[in-house]
Amino acid sequence: MSSSSPLAPNTPSSKDSISVITPPTPPSSKMAPQLQVKTTGSGLDAKLSPLSVPHMKVKNIACIGAGYVGGPTCSVLAYKNPDVNVTVADLDVSRINAWNSSSLPIYEPGLYEIVSVARDGVDTEYSTDSTQRFAFSSDDDSSDGDRSDDHDLAKPAGRRPNLKFTTDVEGAVRDADIIFVTVNTPAKTQGIGKGVASDLGYLDAATRTIAKAATRNKIIVEKSTVPCRTAEAMKDILAANGRPGVRFDILSNPEFLAEGSAIPDLLCPDRILIGSLATMAGYRAVASLAEVYSAWVPVDRIITMNLWSAELSKLAANALLAQRVSSINSLSAICEVTGADIDEVAYACGLDDRIGPRMLKAGPGFGGSCLRKDILSLVYLAETLHLFEVAAYWRAVVDINEYQKDRFTKRIVSCLFNTVAGKKIAILGFSYKEDTGDTRESAAIKLVTSFAAEMADVTIFDPAAKASHIWDELAQSGLNVGGVSGRVTICKTAYEACHKADAVIIPTAWAYFSNKISLAHSTPVHTPAPGELDPDRVGVSQLTSSASSVSIGSLSGKLEKALLVGPSSANIAADKEAINPHTSPQLGEAQAPGEEGDPERLDWAEVAKLMKKPMYVFDARNILDAEKLEKLGFRVEAIGKSSTALKGMSDF
């Protein structure tokens, strides 16, 4: 990538064409019907929708990269387009083997059920009959009015497999009409831009593989999160290494998935962004990709824009989301000192239509593979453009995030009489958020490494995170795993982790740990109970399903409906809210959490019998009813809420 052209703030035009050559569309290509969608008008003729031109009908899709984006995205693409062959390719043999097994390499509620249908095919018959697994329950029908009447839900008996996972990357490229690039783009670990700039090595390698293997025209889709104008660098590689006469049209189609709710996000997306250059070849490429999405996404949610705007939109969206998290976390520090309650403050602010309630939940800091990396990529981009004030502004968002982690850790040590040496600390939850096994950038990493350095004994339990991933994260953080192996233990149950513990810390909002009734209804799929998920077999569906069945097990009726219906604008936002595991308030008929004998929730009365006295619980996610726990003898400290000591002095 050159130092100037990829960053030049030019608006794409016909002179910027990324097509290596632009011959007429091959006669063998089937031309699809015209399809109208929204355009932003940026760089486009408002009278000419990019999807009003004839375009190639896609029959074969390839995806390079079988990770958190490529696997779920292409599984849903295959599920919703049974006549399109979808191949996900990755050089990692163990990862591909996992995708071809019943133990998927990642844990996402509902993912296995979709994969099994598309990958293995179905022998049984879909039906709208109320006795079938896919039937809509009466409460679903009443909540959605006559939506079920708008779509014919009867399907042909069975369906052929149309989803394949393979290590033959070049073969997948040769057969494909469209190629999604979903490789990892981590922050650089060395050289110029270390720690902030995006490492595009995997993207470079994938682009070169495409250039080498492609024997006919291809549409290449940037799905990975990349710096603005990365497509320009891809164009240079393809032009220099591609076969004569082969055209490559590059599109930007950023993903906006949240781990833990990836399936609802894919089934009911807020928007599908497709960026292209303002050329006829670009418009045709957009139309081909949009038609694939239109199998289930309402056309008014498919938004086209210029290529560079689409690339920047992903970084901008994640930066704005992280900004909200850091903003509410900064206010939580004020609340703890003044006696204000951060949940009440967030609620009051969220009632303002200009602000809204989403992403205003205080916690130990954001984690995962995206937010921190994408903000720092934006910082590096601004610095490269000599926009140093802009860079400093966004860097402050990351600084507040790190401050929140440090502040919470120091608060724990202070409450434990300023020392944790020789004490046992139980960490309940290691994944960076609930309903996922992803441990990258988890707030728990800071806690474990800090306490291990203070010579504490640390026990860890997480319902979905792999033990091997936990050890990898701790090693990458600089912890001498071999030196602390006797003091850091990964447990199979929460009760084992809490046995003779001086304190319990909850950095992850798994509903299983909550004793609040509201959280008992917050997850549409079964939250694993202690020992239910083998830590080394994360991703194994505990729901009833098989290669020859369309059973969705305990998925909610709303999610079942989203799997079946075709595209419709009506109620799609409500449907997404209803199947989102982090926002739905009324799914299932779960017993009140924490009640004795309830296997779905941690029994805090039993935990009280196991711990040393005094018993401390540090709630980093505000998922606990402190009053109930205090009646059991616990001392509860929560993010953004007054400490137990301050509460005692607050009456006047």
XYZ file of C-alpha atoms in Angstrom:
652
model
C 0.000 0.000 0.000
C 1.423 3.364 -0.950
C 1.762 6.094 1.636
C -0.353 8.588 -0.272
C -3.036 7.221 -2.552
C -4.748 4.876 -0.050
C -5.282 7.830 2.251
C -6.129 10.517 -0.274
C -9.614 11.917 0.479
C -10.828 11.710 -3.115
C -14.365 10.790 -4.039
C -14.440 7.717 -6.304
C -15.270 8.367 -9.920
C -15.168 6.475 -13.173
C -11.461 7.314 -13.409
C -10.836 5.495 -10.119
C -12.195 2.203 -11.447
C -10.900 -0.756 -9.507
C -11.804 -3.120 -12.322
C -8.592 -4.376 -13.888
C -10.381 -4.496 -17.247
C -14.027 -3.940 -18.075
C -15.192 -6.227 -20.892
C -18.920 -6.854 -21.427
C -20.645 -9.233 -19.043
C -19.933 -12.829 -20.185
C -22.761 -14.270 -22.291
C -22.967 -17.280 -19.988
C -23.939 -15.127 -17.022
C -27.622 -15.162 -16.210
C -29.020 -11.684 -15.889
C -31.151 -11.201 -12.793
C -34.282 -9.066 -12.617
C -33.927 -5.423 -11.703
C -33.958 -4.706 -7.988
C -34.375 -1.264 -6.452
C -32.705 -0.372 -3.147
C -31.707 2.769 -1.309
C -28.610 4.704 -2.276
C -26.949 7.462 -0.320
C -26.437 9.512 -3.465
C -22.755 10.007 -2.653
C -20.861 9.759 -5.920
C -23.909 8.280 -7.654
C -26.537 9.577 -10.001
C -29.652 9.823 -7.832
C -31.807 8.939 -10.860
C -29.909 5.698 -11.431
C -30.027 3.096 -8.691
C -27.007 0.764 -8.932
C -29.458 -2.128 -8.749
C -31.551 -1.013 -11.686
C -28.953 -2.336 -14.115
C -28.800 -5.959 -15.330
C -26.462 -8.090 -13.247
C -25.054 -11.576 -12.875
C -27.086 -14.010 -10.792
C -24.825 -15.550 -8.167
C -24.661 -19.325 -7.987
C -21.402 -19.893 -6.102
C -19.971 -17.983 -3.138
C -16.555 -18.448 -1.553
C -15.349 -17.066 1.751
C -11.683 -16.851 2.729
C -11.483 -17.013 6.509
C -13.527 -19.313 8.772
C -13.468 -17.201 11.918
C -16.026 -15.241 13.926
C -17.203 -13.294 10.862
C -16.837 -15.692 7.954
C -18.328 -18.765 9.619
C -21.615 -17.330 10.921
C -22.111 -14.911 8.002
C -21.747 -17.524 5.300
C -23.757 -20.073 7.276
C -26.734 -17.701 7.246
C -26.117 -16.816 3.572
C -26.256 -20.517 2.734
C -29.263 -21.135 4.956
C -31.269 -18.349 3.361
C -30.148 -19.105 -0.212
C -30.589 -22.881 -0.637
C -29.924 -22.639 -4.394
C -26.524 -20.964 -3.896
C -23.429 -23.044 -3.138
C -21.380 -21.492 -0.321
C -17.826 -22.604 0.435
C -15.896 -21.364 3.453
C -12.157 -21.892 3.056
C -9.364 -21.601 5.610
C -5.818 -22.962 5.786
C -6.257 -23.886 9.463
C -6.981 -27.623 9.321
C -8.144 -27.895 12.927
C -10.584 -25.023 12.472
C -12.096 -26.534 9.324
C -12.359 -29.923 11.026
C -14.266 -28.259 13.844
C -16.678 -26.576 11.409
C -17.306 -30.002 9.858
C -18.082 -31.566 13.244
C -20.719 -31.205 15.943
C -18.241 -29.164 17.996
C -18.027 -25.818 16.206
C -14.917 -23.685 16.811
C -16.973 -20.772 18.177
C -19.965 -20.542 20.485
C -22.935 -18.499 19.250
C -26.530 -19.185 20.307
C -28.395 -20.703 17.365
C -25.322 -21.096 15.141
C -25.071 -24.873 15.231
C -28.687 -25.318 14.224
C -28.218 -23.156 11.123
C -24.900 -24.777 10.208
C -26.284 -28.298 10.529
C -29.190 -27.593 8.184
C -27.134 -25.866 5.476
C -24.058 -28.075 5.798
C -25.728 -31.466 6.171
C -29.048 -30.973 4.426
C -32.511 -31.851 5.662
C -34.544 -35.004 5.133
C -37.718 -33.985 6.965
C -40.451 -31.687 5.710
C -40.962 -28.093 6.729
C -44.533 -27.371 7.636
C -46.705 -24.562 8.950
C -48.588 -27.096 11.059
C -48.543 -26.103 14.742
C -47.154 -29.483 15.770
C -43.900 -28.974 13.850
C -40.700 -27.671 15.438
C -40.768 -24.590 13.240
C -44.383 -23.738 13.994
C -45.138 -20.255 15.290
C -46.492 -20.272 18.781
C -49.682 -18.378 19.492
C -47.896 -15.659 21.448
C -45.542 -15.072 18.533
C -48.432 -14.735 16.118
C -50.259 -12.308 18.343
C -47.193 -10.154 18.782
C -46.542 -9.920 15.081
C -50.080 -9.529 13.847
C -50.642 -11.160 10.458
C -46.991 -11.388 9.521
C -47.190 -15.167 9.238
C -49.922 -14.719 6.655
C -47.641 -12.607 4.490
C -45.272 -15.480 3.764
C -45.729 -19.025 2.577
C -43.816 -20.992 5.194
C -44.354 -24.403 3.598
C -41.092 -25.702 2.134
C -40.285 -28.622 -0.156
C -39.581 -31.905 1.553
C -35.891 -31.755 2.490
C -33.075 -29.628 1.092
C -29.667 -30.470 -0.280
C -26.486 -29.441 1.528
C -25.174 -26.152 0.133
C -22.594 -25.138 2.769
C -19.081 -26.537 2.640
C -16.000 -25.991 4.799
C -12.637 -26.761 3.207
C -8.898 -26.060 3.313
C -8.781 -25.840 -0.508
C -8.726 -22.053 -0.749
C -7.682 -21.895 -4.403
C -10.371 -24.360 -5.429
C -13.018 -22.312 -3.656
C -11.798 -19.163 -5.435
C -11.845 -20.795 -8.879
C -15.469 -21.904 -8.536
C -16.880 -18.729 -7.001
C -18.778 -15.837 -8.536
C -18.407 -13.765 -5.354
C -15.523 -14.047 -2.883
C -15.895 -12.736 0.669
C -12.634 -11.858 2.398
C -13.089 -12.279 6.151
C -9.517 -12.737 7.361
C -8.193 -11.322 10.608
C -6.807 -7.772 10.585
C -5.240 -7.430 14.052
C -3.173 -4.524 15.304
C 0.488 -4.676 14.301
C 2.767 -6.188 16.919
C 6.001 -4.756 15.521
C 7.382 -2.106 13.194
C 5.860 1.244 12.239
C 2.428 1.661 13.792
C 3.003 -1.081 16.369
C -0.044 -1.499 18.581
C -2.265 0.867 16.593
C -2.036 0.296 12.840
C -3.928 -2.629 11.306
C -1.830 -5.577 10.213
C -3.061 -6.350 6.696
C -0.757 -9.318 6.147
C -3.573 -11.859 6.014
C -5.577 -9.628 3.681
C -2.554 -9.254 1.413
C -2.070 -13.035 1.306
C -5.758 -13.653 0.579
C -5.729 -11.101 -2.254
C -2.682 -12.711 -3.824
C -4.339 -16.127 -3.602
C -7.392 -14.757 -5.413
C -5.215 -13.237 -8.146
C -3.381 -16.535 -8.611
C -6.399 -18.845 -8.623
C -9.040 -16.804 -10.477
C -9.563 -17.896 -14.063
C -12.658 -15.757 -14.749
C -14.186 -12.492 -13.581
C -14.755 -12.211 -9.834
C -16.552 -9.938 -7.411
C -14.445 -9.498 -4.285
C -16.151 -8.373 -1.092
C -14.202 -6.765 1.744
C -15.863 -8.105 4.879
C -12.896 -7.720 7.195
C -12.561 -4.461 9.097
C -9.956 -2.451 7.210
C -8.538 1.099 7.099
C -10.155 3.482 4.636
C -8.984 2.992 1.025
C -7.659 -0.528 1.568
C -9.474 -1.532 -1.630
C -6.962 0.580 -3.526
C -4.121 -1.625 -2.264
C -6.080 -4.760 -3.151
C -6.581 -3.399 -6.659
C -2.833 -2.907 -7.098
C -2.110 -6.492 -6.038
C -4.784 -7.936 -8.331
C -3.668 -5.832 -11.310
C -0.064 -6.926 -10.874
C -0.719 -10.618 -10.277
C -4.026 -11.487 -11.949
C -4.376 -13.421 -15.207
C -4.800 -11.414 -18.414
C -8.447 -10.785 -19.249
C -9.760 -11.458 -15.719
C -11.693 -8.575 -14.142
C -11.932 -8.021 -10.393
C -14.663 -5.755 -9.004
C -14.104 -4.856 -5.359
C -16.947 -4.041 -2.973
C -16.951 -3.040 0.681
C -19.594 -4.830 2.736
C -18.667 -4.296 6.406
C -20.127 -6.524 9.091
C -21.910 -5.122 12.132
C -22.226 -8.230 14.280
C -22.159 -8.339 18.060
C -20.754 -11.537 19.513
C -23.336 -13.380 21.525
C -26.121 -12.135 19.249
C -24.544 -12.745 15.842
C -27.415 -14.893 14.583
C -30.150 -12.341 15.381
C -27.902 -9.633 13.922
C -27.551 -11.606 10.692
C -31.195 -12.626 10.437
C -32.602 -9.172 11.214
C -29.872 -6.655 10.328
C -30.281 -2.937 10.964
C -28.708 -2.323 7.574
C -26.599 -3.940 4.887
C -23.989 -1.519 3.557
C -22.478 -2.094 0.124
C -19.841 0.316 -1.108
C -18.657 0.498 -4.700
C -17.120 2.849 -7.226
C -19.469 4.888 -9.414
C -18.944 2.759 -12.504
C -21.311 0.499 -14.416
C -19.151 -2.492 -13.477
C -19.372 -1.430 -9.845
C -23.153 -1.073 -10.042
C -23.506 -4.555 -11.532
C -21.351 -6.029 -8.778
C -23.460 -4.293 -6.126
C -26.656 -5.631 -7.692
C -25.353 -9.202 -7.681
C -24.418 -9.054 -4.001
C -27.615 -7.238 -3.031
C -29.722 -9.931 -4.649
C -28.097 -12.532 -2.392
C -29.024 -10.525 0.701
C -32.512 -9.774 -0.599
C -33.429 -13.434 -0.029
C -34.288 -12.398 3.523
C -33.295 -8.749 4.061
C -35.890 -6.101 3.125
C -34.567 -4.116 0.169
C -34.983 -0.824 2.008
C -32.331 -2.032 4.453
C -29.768 -2.604 1.702
C -27.897 0.677 1.461
C -25.362 1.520 -1.239
C -22.702 4.191 -0.961
C -19.253 5.014 -2.212
C -16.506 2.518 -1.526
C -14.489 4.639 0.871
C -17.532 5.638 2.932
C -18.428 1.982 3.450
C -14.882 1.153 4.550
C -14.826 4.010 7.061
C -18.351 3.329 8.345
C -17.295 0.198 10.229
C -14.461 1.953 12.053
C -16.738 4.904 12.774
C -19.557 2.725 14.117
C -17.281 0.837 16.496
C -15.618 4.059 17.630
C -18.994 5.608 18.454
C -20.147 2.501 20.310
C -16.944 2.399 22.349
C -17.303 6.109 23.053
C -20.689 5.486 24.689
C -19.222 2.711 26.836
C -16.329 4.872 27.995
C -18.684 7.781 28.614
C -20.972 5.823 30.925
C -17.987 4.178 32.627
C -16.445 7.566 33.366
C -19.721 8.600 35.005
C -19.740 5.379 37.057
C -16.611 6.595 38.849
C -18.442 9.756 39.909
C -21.446 7.721 41.066
C -19.371 5.527 43.351
C -18.005 8.553 45.204
C -21.165 10.667 45.379
C -23.740 7.984 46.177
C -25.523 8.235 42.838
C -26.551 4.995 41.102
C -25.178 4.557 37.578
C -28.130 2.394 36.505
C -30.546 5.155 37.491
C -28.441 7.799 35.782
C -28.220 5.716 32.602
C -31.967 5.095 32.667
C -32.716 8.794 33.025
C -30.381 9.710 30.169
C -31.650 6.897 27.955
C -35.193 8.241 28.074
C -33.999 11.161 25.955
C -34.778 10.271 22.334
C -31.578 11.981 21.255
C -29.541 9.594 23.400
C -31.463 6.338 23.685
C -30.840 3.473 26.143
C -28.494 1.234 24.162
C -24.824 0.817 25.145
C -25.321 2.738 28.399
C -24.549 -0.175 30.704
C -21.576 0.485 32.971
C -19.022 -2.291 33.338
C -15.345 -3.113 33.672
C -14.558 -1.821 30.185
C -15.228 -2.998 26.647
C -13.437 -6.046 25.292
C -13.481 -8.346 22.294
C -11.432 -8.269 19.158
C -12.962 -5.177 17.560
C -13.573 -2.024 19.568
C -10.106 -1.314 20.911
C -8.408 -2.388 17.688
C -10.727 -0.361 15.480
C -10.425 2.805 17.566
C -6.643 2.572 17.481
C -6.795 2.006 13.729
C -8.835 5.204 13.488
C -6.251 6.963 15.694
C -3.451 5.829 13.387
C -5.392 6.944 10.317
C -5.928 10.401 11.839
C -2.256 10.690 12.764
C -1.230 9.674 9.257
C -3.450 12.463 7.938
C -1.835 14.880 10.445
C -5.137 15.251 12.308
C -3.496 15.012 15.719
C -6.353 16.570 17.706
C -8.744 14.035 16.207
C -6.337 11.218 17.070
C -6.039 12.432 20.673
C -9.821 12.579 21.032
C -10.331 8.955 20.040
C -7.289 7.725 21.957
C -8.924 9.131 25.101
C -11.778 6.644 24.629
C -9.268 3.792 24.942
C -7.526 5.498 27.863
C -10.804 5.670 29.824
C -11.379 1.985 29.102
C -8.008 1.037 30.576
C -8.623 3.393 33.507
C -11.892 1.606 34.272
C -10.141 -1.771 34.439
C -7.402 -0.411 36.717
C -9.912 1.411 38.915
C -12.059 -1.681 39.450
C -9.007 -3.817 40.259
C -7.774 -1.293 42.851
C -11.239 -1.104 44.399
C -11.222 -4.864 44.933
C -7.809 -4.806 46.584
C -8.871 -1.902 48.802
C -11.989 -3.725 49.987
C -9.924 -6.810 50.792
C -7.901 -4.829 53.346
C -5.325 -3.677 50.771
C -3.856 -7.104 50.166
C -4.876 -10.214 48.253
C -1.712 -12.214 48.910
C -2.623 -15.736 49.994
C -6.324 -15.118 49.435
C -8.499 -17.081 47.053
C -10.294 -15.056 44.387
C -13.004 -16.689 42.255
C -13.530 -15.225 38.772
C -16.974 -16.137 37.431
C -16.896 -15.449 33.697
C -13.825 -15.088 31.500
C -15.306 -14.465 28.060
C -15.398 -10.774 27.242
C -19.215 -10.800 27.210
C -22.073 -13.195 27.788
C -23.299 -15.738 25.225
C -19.914 -16.139 23.550
C -16.734 -18.091 24.161
C -14.498 -15.294 22.862
C -11.899 -14.328 25.462
C -10.013 -11.683 23.471
C -9.463 -8.393 25.347
C -11.613 -9.676 28.212
C -11.682 -7.544 31.363
C -10.995 -10.748 33.295
C -7.468 -10.885 31.868
C -6.465 -7.757 33.795
C -8.017 -9.118 36.991
C -6.297 -12.502 36.822
C -2.857 -11.150 35.941
C -3.031 -8.451 38.629
C -4.098 -10.828 41.393
C -1.614 -13.507 40.340
C 1.145 -10.903 40.515
C -0.049 -10.087 44.065
C 0.371 -13.794 44.983
C -3.360 -14.527 45.235
C -4.860 -17.904 44.367
C -7.223 -17.403 41.426
C -9.941 -19.795 40.263
C -11.804 -19.284 36.978
C -15.096 -20.605 35.678
C -16.789 -19.718 32.395
C -19.716 -21.596 30.824
C -18.378 -21.373 27.252
C -14.734 -20.255 27.076
C -12.210 -22.924 26.186
C -9.580 -23.614 28.812
C -6.906 -23.480 26.120
C -8.090 -20.016 25.046
C -8.001 -18.768 28.623
C -4.409 -19.936 29.063
C -3.450 -18.398 25.709
C -4.866 -15.004 26.691
C -3.075 -15.076 30.039
C 0.211 -16.014 28.356
C -0.156 -13.253 25.754
C -0.768 -10.734 28.541
C 2.722 -11.443 29.856
C 1.746 -13.760 32.701
C 4.216 -16.584 33.314
C 1.670 -19.360 32.971
C 4.138 -22.028 34.029
C 5.116 -20.067 37.110
C 1.533 -19.550 38.320
C 0.028 -22.873 37.296
C -0.418 -23.811 40.948
C -2.101 -20.518 41.807
C -4.357 -20.071 38.768
C -6.904 -22.830 38.249
C -9.646 -23.259 35.646
C -12.642 -24.991 37.207
C -15.459 -27.038 35.712
C -18.187 -25.549 37.905
C -18.865 -22.246 39.618
C -19.215 -24.039 42.941
C -15.754 -25.525 42.588
C -14.360 -22.067 41.843
C -16.089 -20.533 44.899
C -15.052 -23.241 47.379
C -13.217 -21.533 50.282
C -12.938 -18.305 48.267
C -12.495 -14.971 50.018
C -14.131 -13.059 47.179
C -16.139 -13.650 44.003
C -15.778 -11.351 41.005
C -18.244 -11.297 38.102
C -16.682 -9.629 35.035
C -19.046 -11.310 32.526
C -22.835 -10.908 32.503
C -23.799 -14.541 32.027
C -27.457 -14.882 33.053
C -26.514 -18.036 34.966
C -24.733 -15.923 37.601
C -27.604 -13.465 38.106
C -30.117 -13.560 40.938
C -32.333 -10.940 39.280
C -35.651 -12.189 37.918
C -35.431 -9.903 34.871
C -32.255 -11.607 33.670
C -33.940 -14.987 33.880
C -35.807 -13.978 30.729
C -32.945 -12.311 28.919
C -31.472 -15.153 26.882
C -33.495 -16.901 24.161
C -31.295 -19.985 24.208
C -30.264 -22.158 27.085
C -27.477 -20.690 29.224
C -25.077 -23.535 30.078
C -25.199 -24.730 33.674
C -22.086 -25.766 35.629
C -20.188 -28.496 33.844
C -22.705 -28.616 31.021
C -20.174 -27.367 28.490
C -16.818 -29.091 28.535
C -14.286 -26.197 28.584
C -12.328 -27.932 25.846
C -15.349 -28.545 23.613
C -16.805 -25.066 23.398
C -19.379 -24.566 20.703
C -20.985 -27.982 21.088
C -24.699 -27.424 20.895
C -26.497 -28.698 23.962
C -29.758 -28.373 22.078
C -31.610 -31.156 20.308
C -30.505 -31.260 16.697
C -29.078 -33.638 14.112
C -27.911 -33.685 10.527
C -31.255 -34.969 9.331
C -33.456 -32.736 11.465
C -34.570 -29.131 11.318
C -35.040 -28.969 15.072
C -33.996 -25.660 16.544
C -34.233 -27.061 20.064
C -34.809 -24.356 22.654
C -34.456 -21.396 20.328
C -37.228 -18.891 20.881
C -40.253 -18.820 18.616
C -39.138 -15.400 17.409
C -35.794 -16.757 16.281
C -37.477 -19.743 14.637
C -39.708 -17.328 12.743
C -36.738 -15.245 11.608
C -35.126 -18.383 10.247
C -38.155 -19.137 8.113
C -39.653 -15.941 6.780
C -38.632 -14.052 3.675
C -37.759 -10.354 3.521
C -40.265 -7.877 4.866
C -39.863 -4.411 6.307
C -42.804 -4.877 8.666
C -41.796 -5.459 12.272
C -38.190 -6.387 11.447
C -36.851 -4.058 14.124
C -39.265 -5.511 16.672
C -38.272 -9.014 15.651
C -34.584 -8.258 16.094
C -35.272 -6.790 19.521
C -37.303 -9.838 20.451
C -34.623 -12.366 19.495
C -31.650 -10.354 20.737
C -30.308 -12.140 23.845
C -29.240 -8.821 25.368
C -32.454 -6.828 24.985
C -35.457 -9.140 25.058
C -37.312 -8.924 28.371
C -39.859 -11.722 28.024
C -38.537 -14.938 26.569
C -39.378 -18.249 28.189
C -40.951 -19.113 31.515
C -37.787 -19.454 33.583
C -37.961 -19.912 37.324
C -36.734 -16.971 39.362
C -32.926 -17.155 39.247
C -30.999 -18.242 42.262
C -33.947 -20.139 43.697
C -32.980 -23.356 45.407
C -33.304 -26.290 43.049
C -33.179 -24.169 39.911
C -30.507 -25.764 37.683
C -30.586 -22.799 35.297
C -29.149 -20.350 37.832
C -26.323 -20.270 40.349
C -27.566 -21.027 43.866
C -26.079 -18.184 45.883
C -27.257 -19.728 49.154
C -25.070 -22.723 48.352
C -22.198 -20.434 47.424
C -22.512 -18.760 50.835
C -21.973 -22.142 52.496
C -18.768 -22.677 50.512
C -16.991 -19.331 50.941
C -14.831 -17.981 53.738
C -16.172 -15.206 55.953
C -16.439 -12.280 55.406
C -17.793 -12.979 51.916
C -17.246 -10.377 49.205
C -18.929 -10.257 45.800
C -17.711 -7.731 43.234
C -20.328 -7.264 40.536
C -18.702 -5.653 37.493
C -21.865 -5.927 35.370
C -24.644 -5.001 37.819
C -26.449 -8.289 37.251
C -26.963 -9.063 40.952
C -29.688 -8.044 43.384
C -27.417 -6.785 46.147
C -30.161 -6.694 48.771
C -30.887 -10.408 48.364
C -27.211 -11.294 48.609
C -26.690 -9.102 51.666
C -29.439 -11.050 53.435
C -27.298 -14.144 52.844
C -24.325 -12.437 54.471
C -22.494 -11.194 51.375
C -20.839 -7.797 51.117
C -21.636 -6.585 47.618
C -19.618 -4.030 45.684
C -20.849 -3.009 42.232
C -19.632 -0.799 39.408
C -21.155 2.680 39.579
C -22.773 2.154 42.974
C -21.763 3.258 46.458
C -19.603 0.871 48.425
C -21.052 -1.043 51.364
C -19.248 1.285 53.776
C -20.589 4.440 52.120
C -24.121 3.061 52.122
C -23.934 2.770 55.897
C -23.138 6.476 56.202
C -25.672 7.679 53.651
C -28.681 8.079 55.952
C -29.089 11.624 57.249
